[in-house]
Structures are given as structure tokens and as C-alpha cells.
CSV table of N, CA and C in Angstrom, one decimal:
chain,number,residue,atom,x,y,z
A,920,MET,N,0.8,-1.2,0.0
A,920,MET,CA,0.0,0.0,0.0
A,920,MET,C,0.9,1.2,0.0
A,921,ALA,N,2.0,1.1,-0.6
A,921,ALA,CA,3.0,2.3,-0.7
A,921,ALA,C,2.3,3.5,-1.2
A,922,HIS,N,2.6,4.6,-0.6
A,922,HIS,CA,2.1,5.9,-1.1
A,922,HIS,C,0.7,6.2,-0.9
A,923,PHE,N,-0.1,5.3,-0.5
A,923,PHE,CA,-1.6,5.5,-0.2
A,923,PHE,C,-1.7,5.9,1.2
A,924,LYS,N,-2.1,7.1,1.5
A,924,LYS,CA,-2.3,7.6,2.8
A,924,LYS,C,-3.8,7.9,3.0
A,925,PRO,N,-4.5,6.9,3.6
A,925,PRO,CA,-6.0,7.1,3.8
A,925,PRO,C,-6.3,8.1,4.8
A,926,VAL,N,-7.4,8.9,4.6
A,926,VAL,CA,-7.8,9.9,5.6
A,926,VAL,C,-9.3,9.8,5.7
A,927,ILE,N,-9.8,10.3,6.8
A,927,ILE,CA,-11.2,10.6,7.0
A,927,ILE,C,-11.4,12.1,7.1
A,928,ILE,N,-12.3,12.6,6.3
A,928,ILE,CA,-12.6,14.0,6.2
A,928,ILE,C,-14.0,14.1,6.7
A,929,THR,N,-14.3,15.0,7.7
A,929,THR,CA,-15.6,15.2,8.2
A,929,THR,C,-16.1,16.7,7.9
A,930,THR,N,-17.3,16.8,7.6
A,930,THR,CA,-18.0,18.1,7.5
A,930,THR,C,-19.4,17.9,8.0
A,931,THR,N,-20.2,19.0,8.1
A,931,THR,CA,-21.6,18.9,8.4
A,931,THR,C,-22.4,19.7,7.4
A,932,ALA,N,-23.6,19.4,7.3
A,932,ALA,CA,-24.5,20.1,6.4
A,932,ALA,C,-25.9,20.4,7.2
A,933,PRO,N,-26.6,21.4,6.7
A,933,PRO,CA,-27.8,21.7,7.5
A,933,PRO,C,-29.0,20.7,7.2
A,934,ASN,N,-28.9,19.9,6.1
A,934,ASN,CA,-29.9,18.9,5.8
A,934,ASN,C,-29.4,17.8,4.9
A,935,LEU,N,-30.2,16.8,4.8
A,935,LEU,CA,-29.7,15.6,4.1
A,935,LEU,C,-29.6,15.9,2.6
A,936,ASP,N,-30.4,16.7,2.0
A,936,ASP,CA,-30.3,17.0,0.6
A,936,ASP,C,-28.9,17.6,0.3
A,937,GLU,N,-28.5,18.6,1.0
A,937,GLU,CA,-27.2,19.3,0.8
A,937,GLU,C,-26.1,18.3,1.1
A,938,ALA,N,-26.2,17.5,2.1
A,938,ALA,CA,-25.2,16.5,2.4
A,938,ALA,C,-25.0,15.5,1.2
A,939,ARG,N,-26.1,15.1,0.7
A,939,ARG,CA,-26.1,14.1,-0.4
A,939,ARG,C,-25.5,14.8,-1.7
A,940,ARG,N,-25.8,16.1,-1.9
A,940,ARG,CA,-25.2,16.8,-3.1
A,940,ARG,C,-23.7,16.8,-3.0
A,941,ILE,N,-23.2,17.1,-1.8
A,941,ILE,CA,-21.8,17.1,-1.5
A,941,ILE,C,-21.2,15.8,-1.7
A,942,GLY,N,-21.8,14.7,-1.1
A,942,GLY,CA,-21.3,13.4,-1.2
A,942,GLY,C,-21.3,12.9,-2.7
A,943,ALA,N,-22.3,13.1,-3.4
A,943,ALA,CA,-22.4,12.7,-4.8
A,943,ALA,C,-21.3,13.3,-5.6
A,944,ALA,N,-21.1,14.6,-5.4
A,944,ALA,CA,-20.1,15.3,-6.2
A,944,ALA,C,-18.7,14.7,-5.9
A,945,LEU,N,-18.4,14.4,-4.7
A,945,LEU,CA,-17.1,13.8,-4.3
A,945,LEU,C,-17.0,12.4,-4.9
A,946,LEU,N,-18.0,11.6,-4.9
A,946,LEU,CA,-18.0,10.3,-5.5
A,946,LEU,C,-17.8,10.4,-7.0
A,947,GLU,N,-18.5,11.3,-7.7
A,947,GLU,CA,-18.5,11.4,-9.1
A,947,GLU,C,-17.1,11.8,-9.6
A,948,LYS,N,-16.4,12.7,-8.8
A,948,LYS,CA,-15.1,13.1,-9.1
A,948,LYS,C,-14.0,12.1,-8.7
A,949,GLY,N,-14.3,11.0,-8.1
A,949,GLY,CA,-13.4,10.1,-7.6
A,949,GLY,C,-12.5,10.5,-6.5
A,950,LEU,N,-13.1,11.5,-5.7
A,950,LEU,CA,-12.4,12.0,-4.5
A,950,LEU,C,-12.7,11.3,-3.2
A,951,ALA,N,-13.7,10.4,-3.3
A,951,ALA,CA,-14.1,9.7,-2.1
A,951,ALA,C,-14.4,8.2,-2.5
A,952,ALA,N,-14.0,7.3,-1.6
A,952,ALA,CA,-14.3,5.9,-1.8
A,952,ALA,C,-15.7,5.6,-1.2
A,953,CYS,N,-16.0,6.3,-0.2
A,953,CYS,CA,-17.3,6.1,0.5
A,953,CYS,C,-17.7,7.4,1.3
A,954,VAL,N,-18.9,7.7,1.3
A,954,VAL,CA,-19.5,8.8,2.0
A,954,VAL,C,-20.6,8.3,2.9
A,955,GLN,N,-20.6,8.7,4.2
A,955,GLN,CA,-21.6,8.3,5.1
A,955,GLN,C,-22.3,9.6,5.7
A,956,TYR,N,-23.6,9.4,6.0
A,956,TYR,CA,-24.4,10.5,6.5
A,956,TYR,C,-25.0,10.1,7.8
A,957,GLU,N,-24.9,11.0,8.8
A,957,GLU,CA,-25.5,10.7,10.2
A,957,GLU,C,-26.2,11.9,10.7
A,958,SER,N,-27.4,11.7,11.2
A,958,SER,CA,-28.1,12.8,11.9
A,958,SER,C,-27.5,13.1,13.2
A,959,ILE,N,-27.2,14.4,13.5
A,959,ILE,CA,-26.6,14.7,14.8
A,959,ILE,C,-27.2,16.0,15.3
A,960,THR,N,-26.9,16.4,16.5
A,960,THR,CA,-27.2,17.7,17.0
A,960,THR,C,-25.9,18.4,17.4
A,961,SER,N,-25.7,19.6,16.9
A,961,SER,CA,-24.5,20.3,17.2
A,961,SER,C,-24.8,21.5,18.1
A,962,HIS,N,-24.0,21.7,19.1
A,962,HIS,CA,-24.1,22.8,20.0
A,962,HIS,C,-22.8,23.5,20.0
A,963,TYR,N,-22.8,24.8,19.6
A,963,TYR,CA,-21.6,25.6,19.4
A,963,TYR,C,-21.8,27.0,19.5
A,964,CYS,N,-20.8,27.8,19.6
A,964,CYS,CA,-20.8,29.3,19.7
A,964,CYS,C,-20.6,29.8,18.3
A,965,TRP,N,-21.5,30.7,17.8
A,965,TRP,CA,-21.3,31.3,16.5
A,965,TRP,C,-21.7,32.8,16.7
A,966,GLN,N,-20.7,33.6,16.3
A,966,GLN,CA,-20.9,35.1,16.4
A,966,GLN,C,-21.4,35.6,17.8
A,967,GLY,N,-20.8,35.0,18.8
A,967,GLY,CA,-21.1,35.4,20.2
A,967,GLY,C,-22.3,34.8,20.8
A,968,GLU,N,-23.0,33.9,20.1
A,968,GLU,CA,-24.2,33.3,20.7
A,968,GLU,C,-24.1,31.8,20.6
A,969,ALA,N,-24.7,31.1,21.7
A,969,ALA,CA,-24.7,29.7,21.7
A,969,ALA,C,-25.8,29.2,20.7
A,970,VAL,N,-25.5,28.2,19.9
A,970,VAL,CA,-26.5,27.7,18.9
A,970,VAL,C,-26.6,26.2,19.1
A,971,CYS,N,-27.8,25.7,19.0
A,971,CYS,CA,-28.0,24.3,19.0
A,971,CYS,C,-28.9,23.9,17.8
A,972,GLU,N,-28.3,23.1,16.9
A,972,GLU,CA,-29.1,22.8,15.7
A,972,GLU,C,-28.9,21.3,15.3
A,973,ASP,N,-29.9,20.8,14.6
A,973,ASP,CA,-29.8,19.5,14.0
A,973,ASP,C,-29.0,19.7,12.7
A,974,GLU,N,-28.1,18.7,12.4
A,974,GLU,CA,-27.3,18.7,11.2
A,974,GLU,C,-27.1,17.3,10.7
A,975,ILE,N,-26.5,17.2,9.6
A,975,ILE,CA,-26.1,15.9,9.1
A,975,ILE,C,-24.5,15.9,9.0
A,976,ARG,N,-23.9,14.9,9.7
A,976,ARG,CA,-22.5,14.8,9.7
A,976,ARG,C,-22.1,14.0,8.4
A,977,ILE,N,-21.2,14.4,7.6
A,977,ILE,CA,-20.7,13.7,6.5
A,977,ILE,C,-19.3,13.2,6.7
A,978,THR,N,-19.2,11.9,6.7
A,978,THR,CA,-17.9,11.3,6.9
A,978,THR,C,-17.4,10.8,5.5
A,979,ILE,N,-16.2,11.2,5.1
A,979,ILE,CA,-15.7,11.0,3.8
A,979,ILE,C,-14.4,10.2,3.9
A,980,LYS,N,-14.4,9.0,3.2
A,980,LYS,CA,-13.2,8.2,3.2
A,980,LYS,C,-12.5,8.5,1.9
A,981,SER,N,-11.2,9.0,2.1
A,981,SER,CA,-10.5,9.5,0.9
A,981,SER,C,-9.0,9.3,1.1
A,982,ALA,N,-8.2,10.1,0.4
A,982,ALA,CA,-6.7,10.0,0.5
A,982,ALA,C,-6.2,11.4,0.7
A,983,ARG,N,-5.1,11.4,1.4
A,983,ARG,CA,-4.4,12.7,1.7
A,983,ARG,C,-4.2,13.5,0.5
A,984,CYS,N,-3.8,12.9,-0.6
A,984,CYS,CA,-3.5,13.6,-1.9
A,984,CYS,C,-4.8,14.3,-2.4
A,985,HIS,N,-6.0,13.9,-2.0
A,985,HIS,CA,-7.2,14.5,-2.5
A,985,HIS,C,-7.8,15.6,-1.6
A,986,TYR,N,-7.1,15.8,-0.5
A,986,TYR,CA,-7.7,16.8,0.5
A,986,TYR,C,-8.1,18.1,-0.1
A,987,LYS,N,-7.2,18.8,-0.8
A,987,LYS,CA,-7.5,20.1,-1.3
A,987,LYS,C,-8.7,20.1,-2.3
A,988,LYS,N,-8.8,19.1,-3.1
A,988,LYS,CA,-9.9,19.0,-4.0
A,988,LYS,C,-11.2,18.7,-3.3
A,989,VAL,N,-11.1,17.9,-2.3
A,989,VAL,CA,-12.3,17.6,-1.4
A,989,VAL,C,-12.8,18.9,-0.8
A,990,GLU,N,-11.8,19.6,-0.2
A,990,GLU,CA,-12.2,20.9,0.5
A,990,GLU,C,-12.8,21.9,-0.5
A,991,LYS,N,-12.2,22.0,-1.6
A,991,LYS,CA,-12.7,22.9,-2.7
A,991,LYS,C,-14.1,22.6,-3.1
A,992,THR,N,-14.4,21.3,-3.3
A,992,THR,CA,-15.7,20.8,-3.6
A,992,THR,C,-16.7,21.1,-2.5
A,993,ILE,N,-16.4,20.8,-1.3
A,993,ILE,CA,-17.3,21.1,-0.2
A,993,ILE,C,-17.6,22.6,-0.1
A,994,LEU,N,-16.6,23.4,-0.2
A,994,LEU,CA,-16.8,24.9,-0.1
A,994,LEU,C,-17.7,25.4,-1.2
A,995,ARG,N,-17.5,24.8,-2.4
A,995,ARG,CA,-18.3,25.2,-3.6
A,995,ARG,C,-19.8,24.9,-3.4
A,996,LEU,N,-20.1,23.8,-2.8
A,996,LEU,CA,-21.5,23.3,-2.7
A,996,LEU,C,-22.1,23.6,-1.3
A,997,HIS,N,-21.4,24.1,-0.4
A,997,HIS,CA,-21.9,24.3,1.0
A,997,HIS,C,-22.6,25.6,1.2
A,998,SER,N,-23.7,25.6,2.0
A,998,SER,CA,-24.4,26.8,2.3
A,998,SER,C,-23.9,27.6,3.5
A,999,TYR,N,-23.1,26.9,4.3
A,999,TYR,CA,-22.6,27.6,5.5
A,999,TYR,C,-21.5,28.6,5.1
A,1000,GLU,N,-21.4,29.7,5.9
A,1000,GLU,CA,-20.4,30.7,5.7
A,1000,GLU,C,-19.0,30.1,6.1
A,1001,CYS,N,-19.0,29.3,7.1
A,1001,CYS,CA,-17.7,28.8,7.7
A,1001,CYS,C,-17.9,27.3,8.0
A,1002,PRO,N,-18.0,26.4,7.0
A,1002,PRO,CA,-18.2,25.0,7.4
A,1002,PRO,C,-17.0,24.3,8.0
A,1003,GLN,N,-17.3,23.4,8.9
A,1003,GLN,CA,-16.3,22.5,9.4
A,1003,GLN,C,-15.8,21.6,8.3
A,1004,VAL,N,-14.5,21.6,8.1
A,1004,VAL,CA,-13.9,20.6,7.2
A,1004,VAL,C,-12.6,20.2,7.9
A,1005,LEU,N,-12.6,18.9,8.4
A,1005,LEU,CA,-11.5,18.4,9.2
A,1005,LEU,C,-11.0,17.1,8.6
A,1006,MET,N,-9.7,17.0,8.5
A,1006,MET,CA,-9.0,15.8,8.0
A,1006,MET,C,-8.3,15.1,9.1
A,1007,GLN,N,-8.5,13.8,9.2
A,1007,GLN,CA,-7.8,12.9,10.2
A,1007,GLN,C,-7.1,11.8,9.5
A,1008,PRO,N,-5.9,11.6,9.7
A,1008,PRO,CA,-5.2,10.5,9.1
A,1008,PRO,C,-5.6,9.2,9.7
A,1009,VAL,N,-5.6,8.1,8.8
A,1009,VAL,CA,-5.9,6.8,9.2
A,1009,VAL,C,-4.6,6.1,9.3
A,1010,HIS,N,-4.2,5.7,10.6
A,1010,HIS,CA,-2.9,5.1,10.8
A,1010,HIS,C,-2.9,3.6,10.6
A,1011,ARG,N,-4.1,3.0,10.8
A,1011,ARG,CA,-4.2,1.5,10.7
A,1011,ARG,C,-5.7,1.3,10.2
A,1012,GLY,N,-5.8,0.1,9.6
A,1012,GLY,CA,-7.2,-0.3,9.2
A,1012,GLY,C,-7.1,-1.7,8.7
A,1013,PHE,N,-8.3,-2.3,8.5
A,1013,PHE,CA,-8.4,-3.6,8.0
A,1013,PHE,C,-7.9,-3.6,6.5
A,1014,THR,N,-6.8,-4.4,6.3
A,1014,THR,CA,-6.1,-4.3,5.0
A,1014,THR,C,-7.0,-4.5,3.8
A,1015,PRO,N,-7.9,-5.5,3.8
A,1015,PRO,CA,-8.8,-5.6,2.6
A,1015,PRO,C,-9.7,-4.4,2.3
A,1016,TYR,N,-10.1,-3.7,3.4
A,1016,TYR,CA,-10.9,-2.5,3.2
A,1016,TYR,C,-10.0,-1.4,2.6
A,1017,LEU,N,-8.8,-1.3,3.1
A,1017,LEU,CA,-7.9,-0.2,2.6
A,1017,LEU,C,-7.5,-0.5,1.2
A,1018,VAL,N,-7.3,-1.8,0.8
A,1018,VAL,CA,-7.1,-2.1,-0.6
A,1018,VAL,C,-8.2,-1.7,-1.5
A,1019,TRP,N,-9.5,-2.0,-1.0
A,1019,TRP,CA,-10.7,-1.6,-1.7
A,1019,TRP,C,-10.7,-0.1,-1.9
A,1020,ALA,N,-10.5,0.7,-0.8
A,1020,ALA,CA,-10.6,2.1,-0.8
A,1020,ALA,C,-9.6,2.7,-1.8
A,1021,LYS,N,-8.3,2.2,-1.8
A,1021,LYS,CA,-7.3,2.6,-2.7
A,1021,LYS,C,-7.8,2.4,-4.2
A,1022,ALA,N,-8.3,1.2,-4.4
A,1022,ALA,CA,-8.8,1.0,-5.8
A,1022,ALA,C,-10.0,1.9,-6.2
A,1023,ALA,N,-10.9,2.1,-5.2
A,1023,ALA,CA,-12.0,2.9,-5.5
A,1023,ALA,C,-11.6,4.4,-5.8
A,1024,LEU,N,-10.5,4.8,-5.3
A,1024,LEU,CA,-10.0,6.1,-5.5
A,1024,LEU,C,-9.1,6.2,-6.7
A,1025,GLY,N,-8.9,5.1,-7.4
A,1025,GLY,CA,-8.1,5.0,-8.6
A,1025,GLY,C,-6.6,5.2,-8.3
A,1026,LEU,N,-6.2,4.9,-7.1
A,1026,LEU,CA,-4.7,5.1,-6.7
A,1026,LEU,C,-3.9,3.8,-6.8
């Protein structure tokens, strides 16, 4: 698995339709091997006020080399002024899954 550096990128969206638009674009561009959607409640401070809202968390399985393009795609399709976009490296994983992800990403 030389040179394949798997990552998990997370973001949130205000609703499932927007989350699916983002996920579909990433899959169509070959920037994600898998995209998952979860209903969550987020509690945070925004512009000096505490906010509590229902959101959809988007978990994107990708590769480090795709991060900038993933971020650009998310920002282009996202309705938030300042969306969360976080990348976490995957240090270990089930080898057959990682082999599949690498192939799904065309790497």
C-alpha cells in the first residue's frame, strides 16, 4: 500500500439534501471511496451566541492527496459561511478495506 495515505474527512450540512449533493459530487469526481451521513445535534458558539441545531455529519473516506480538491468541492457546494472541514489520518485499518478504498480512489 505504498504511497496511499488514507484519511477521513468530516464536515456537516444543514440537511440531508445538501449532504447528499456534496457526497455525490465527491464520489463522481473520484475524490471519495465512501461517504456516510448521520443525523446529529451540534451545540456551538457562533458570532457570540450559543447555537444548538440539527445537522447531518458527512464522513468521507479519501486519500491525503485528494484533500485540497475535497475541500474545494465542499466549499463550492456548501451553504454555510464557515463549514467544518477536518481531515484525520488513518494510521491503521483492515487491510482488505484499505485495498478496496485505494482501488475505489483510482490510486
